Amino acid sequence: MSTDIQTLKLLDFFADLNFGELEQMAPLMHLMKVTEGEVLTRKGEPARTFFIILSGNFMLSFKEERSFTLHNKGNIIGWSTVVTPFQYTGTAIALTDGLVLSMPGQEFLRLIQSNSALGDKIMRKINKIVSERMPYVTGTWGKGGTNCLALKL
Amino acid sequence: MFGFEAIIAHDGLGISVIGISIVFVSLILLSLAVSQVHKLIGLWDKRNTYYQRLKKPQKRGDQKIPSDMPVPQDIRRASRQFKLLIEWIGEPFPLPKLLDLSEKCGLSSPHSTINEFIKCKLIIPDDNGYYMWNKQIEEKRSNA
Amino acid sequence: MEDLLIEFLSNTGFALVDYRNIIMLLVGIIIIYLGVAKQYEPLLLVPIGFGILIGNIPVFKDFGLGIYESGSFLNYVYYGVTHDIYPPLIFLGIGALTDFSTMLARPVLMLLGAAAQIGIFTTFLGALAIGFPPNEAASIGIIGGADGPTAIFLTAMLAPRLIGPIAVAAYSYMALVPVIQPPIMRLLTTRKERLIKMEEPREVSKREKIIFPIVGFLLCCFLAPAALPLLGMLFFGNLLKECVVVERLARTARTSLIDIVTILLGVTVGASTQADVFLTRQSIGIFTLGAFSFAIATASGVIFAKIMNLFLRKKINPLIGAAGVSAVPNSARVVQMVGQAEDPTNFLLMHAMAPNISGVIGSAIAAAILWSFMSL
């Protein structure tokens, strides 16, 4: 079941998108129920799906079992769908039942590659999230840690 | 007329120099104006900015361990069991390891229980990707 | 009856055709092919190509069919070109489509858009040197702005008979940006410079995006009032987009309106491209100078970026200077491509959009200045 534009507009991830861009995103997104304990992504596996949390609580774990939890509507999981090498860098598990929006990674990537204005907005959001989460991914903490993002556009 | 003769006759150099100068001046002034707009908006929103800073997570090392969160009764029961597991793992502990161990020990609904602990601040992050048991909350509970 | 038949046949295209019509029809077909099969700027080249076919069908003069004949359908539609109605409307759509936030995030990158306009004035001098009169030289120079509507806007004012070849040259070279720019960019930069990673731009607030078109419009038009039609519409379109409360108008501007105007502009510009103007030595000069202007614009942007790096603490990747050539978003994509060829982890696209967009503003200002000078 695809998602309506109003739902997307309320999410911080899509806050900068205009109506036309949301119209392009909406058909790709599908509502998905998750149950407690369900694994959404596994570290190292091909990143095929991008998720946005609508409700529920999730744990993301990375290298050396470092982890953090996500509790807020609009948090994203699966940025590796648009970042090479397109493999999940962490394992995402639902701590409680919830609802997420899922989007096929290939379609998402194709959309942002075909529309540079939309792609810029999305990648800016993703870059910000990646830079916040990168210490967990690389296991390096402190200023000046290099983040090797390989973006293919 | 061709070549430099034509350029001079039609004042080409003058037009070009003045023209490109005006383009540069316009865009320089525009960039200066734009660079100040966000600062002016920031000044206008100053109290909002401070409020947002308070809401943001505190920096590593400055973290105050909250000790005034109420702990529901059923969570208190589960907390004893999880506390034993945490003591076994050692602190700071990886959250996935706690989850894994609690599943192996057959504790019921370990995922949602851990989530409740996090919400009640019984388990708190150490900003290095690991977690700790919040002794202050526990002491407050036992003193109550 | 025989006489009637002979008279009819003598008015058909077969009787009136000469070799120049055939050549122009072939040119039209080639342009359609480039647009459809090669996908070179199809939104403009297909209407222009078909317009060339329409305009070069041999017809009996005074039938009221030709584009230059008063009262003909084409003549009425062409009014929008000759009286500079269509280009500002296209700029309205461009403003409603474009996100200015990358430019607002790091305003200093606007100067790269200014630097790229050196190509316009250098080509203006070159055109004067090879014998074009000043008004035609200015129209040829504006090709270096890599902005089709601006080129048509200025040419309609200064040298309306050259609209056809200049429009074809401008759009063809815009489509060839991925071919023209990379060698120049590589030649003018070292590997170390191409590997520079730029700092992520700051978040731009909604209020900034709303305030900018108003401030930008007032500032630019006070400095260059002749830019009013183009920049007025560009900033108006952007305000419609950013203020959100008139989303319907913004959507119309960036979809139906821009499409309608593009069709009418393309067809009539094509139809106005006739053999007596296109099949001349002048056209060779126009095409040659057009390529020259693109090259100079690219080089100017890159070199200016290198000069800026001497003074900036946070270095910029000089490749983004090439995006000052306002072929939005092609030249920004070329920068991304060239940058990624050196380092696949270097994401330059969003940084390159800043000079790309300021190049649009810069080329409109340059056109206004040339128009002002030529009108003096």
Coordinates of C-alpha atoms in Angstrom, one line a residue, chain B residues 1-4 6-7 10-20 22-35 37-38 41 44-45 48, chain C residues 104 107 110-111 113-115 117-118 121 124-125 128-131 134 202 207-208 211-212 215-216 219-220 223 304 358 361-362 365-366 369-370 373-374:
Chain B
M1 CA 37.1 46.9 -39.8
F2 CA 38.7 43.9 -38.1
G3 CA 40.9 43.0 -35.2
F4 CA 41.9 45.5 -32.6
A6 CA 37.3 47.2 -34.7
I7 CA 37.4 46.6 -30.9
H10 CA 33.4 50.2 -30.9
D11 CA 34.8 50.7 -27.4
G12 CA 34.8 47.0 -26.9
L13 CA 37.3 46.9 -24.2
G14 CA 35.5 49.6 -22.2
I15 CA 32.2 47.7 -22.5
S16 CA 33.8 44.4 -21.5
V17 CA 35.7 45.7 -18.5
I18 CA 32.7 47.7 -17.2
G19 CA 30.3 44.9 -18.0
I20 CA 32.2 42.2 -16.2
I22 CA 29.2 45.2 -12.9
V23 CA 28.5 41.4 -13.0
F24 CA 31.1 40.9 -10.3
V25 CA 30.0 43.8 -8.1
S26 CA 26.3 42.6 -8.3
L27 CA 27.2 39.1 -7.3
I28 CA 29.6 40.2 -4.6
L29 CA 27.0 42.4 -3.1
L30 CA 24.4 39.7 -3.4
S31 CA 26.6 37.1 -1.7
L32 CA 27.4 39.6 1.1
A33 CA 23.7 40.3 1.6
V34 CA 22.9 36.6 1.6
S35 CA 25.7 35.8 4.1
V37 CA 20.6 37.2 6.2
H38 CA 21.0 34.0 8.1
I41 CA 17.5 35.6 11.4
W44 CA 16.1 37.3 15.9
D45 CA 15.7 33.7 17.0
N48 CA 14.8 29.9 20.4
Chain C
L104 CA 22.6 30.4 0.0
P107 CA 27.4 32.6 -0.8
M110 CA 28.4 32.9 -6.3
L111 CA 31.6 34.6 -7.4
G113 CA 29.2 32.2 -11.4
A114 CA 30.4 35.8 -12.0
A115 CA 33.8 34.6 -13.2
Q117 CA 30.6 35.3 -17.5
I118 CA 34.1 36.4 -18.6
F121 CA 32.7 39.5 -22.8
F124 CA 32.0 39.8 -27.5
L125 CA 35.5 41.1 -28.2
L128 CA 34.0 42.5 -32.9
A129 CA 37.5 41.5 -34.0
I130 CA 36.2 39.3 -36.8
G131 CA 33.9 42.0 -38.1
P134 CA 28.5 45.5 -31.9
R202 CA 25.1 24.4 6.3
R207 CA 12.9 31.8 6.0
E208 CA 16.2 32.4 4.2
I211 CA 13.8 36.3 1.9
F212 CA 16.4 35.6 -0.7
V215 CA 16.5 40.6 -1.5
G216 CA 18.1 39.2 -4.7
L219 CA 19.6 44.2 -5.3
C220 CA 20.2 42.9 -8.9
L223 CA 22.2 47.6 -10.1
F304 CA 39.0 32.0 -10.5
S358 CA 24.6 32.0 -9.7
I361 CA 21.8 35.2 -12.4
G362 CA 25.2 36.4 -13.7
I365 CA 22.9 40.6 -15.5
A366 CA 25.5 40.4 -18.3
I369 CA 24.5 45.3 -19.3
L370 CA 25.1 44.5 -23.0
F373 CA 25.3 49.6 -23.7
M374 CA 24.0 48.7 -27.1

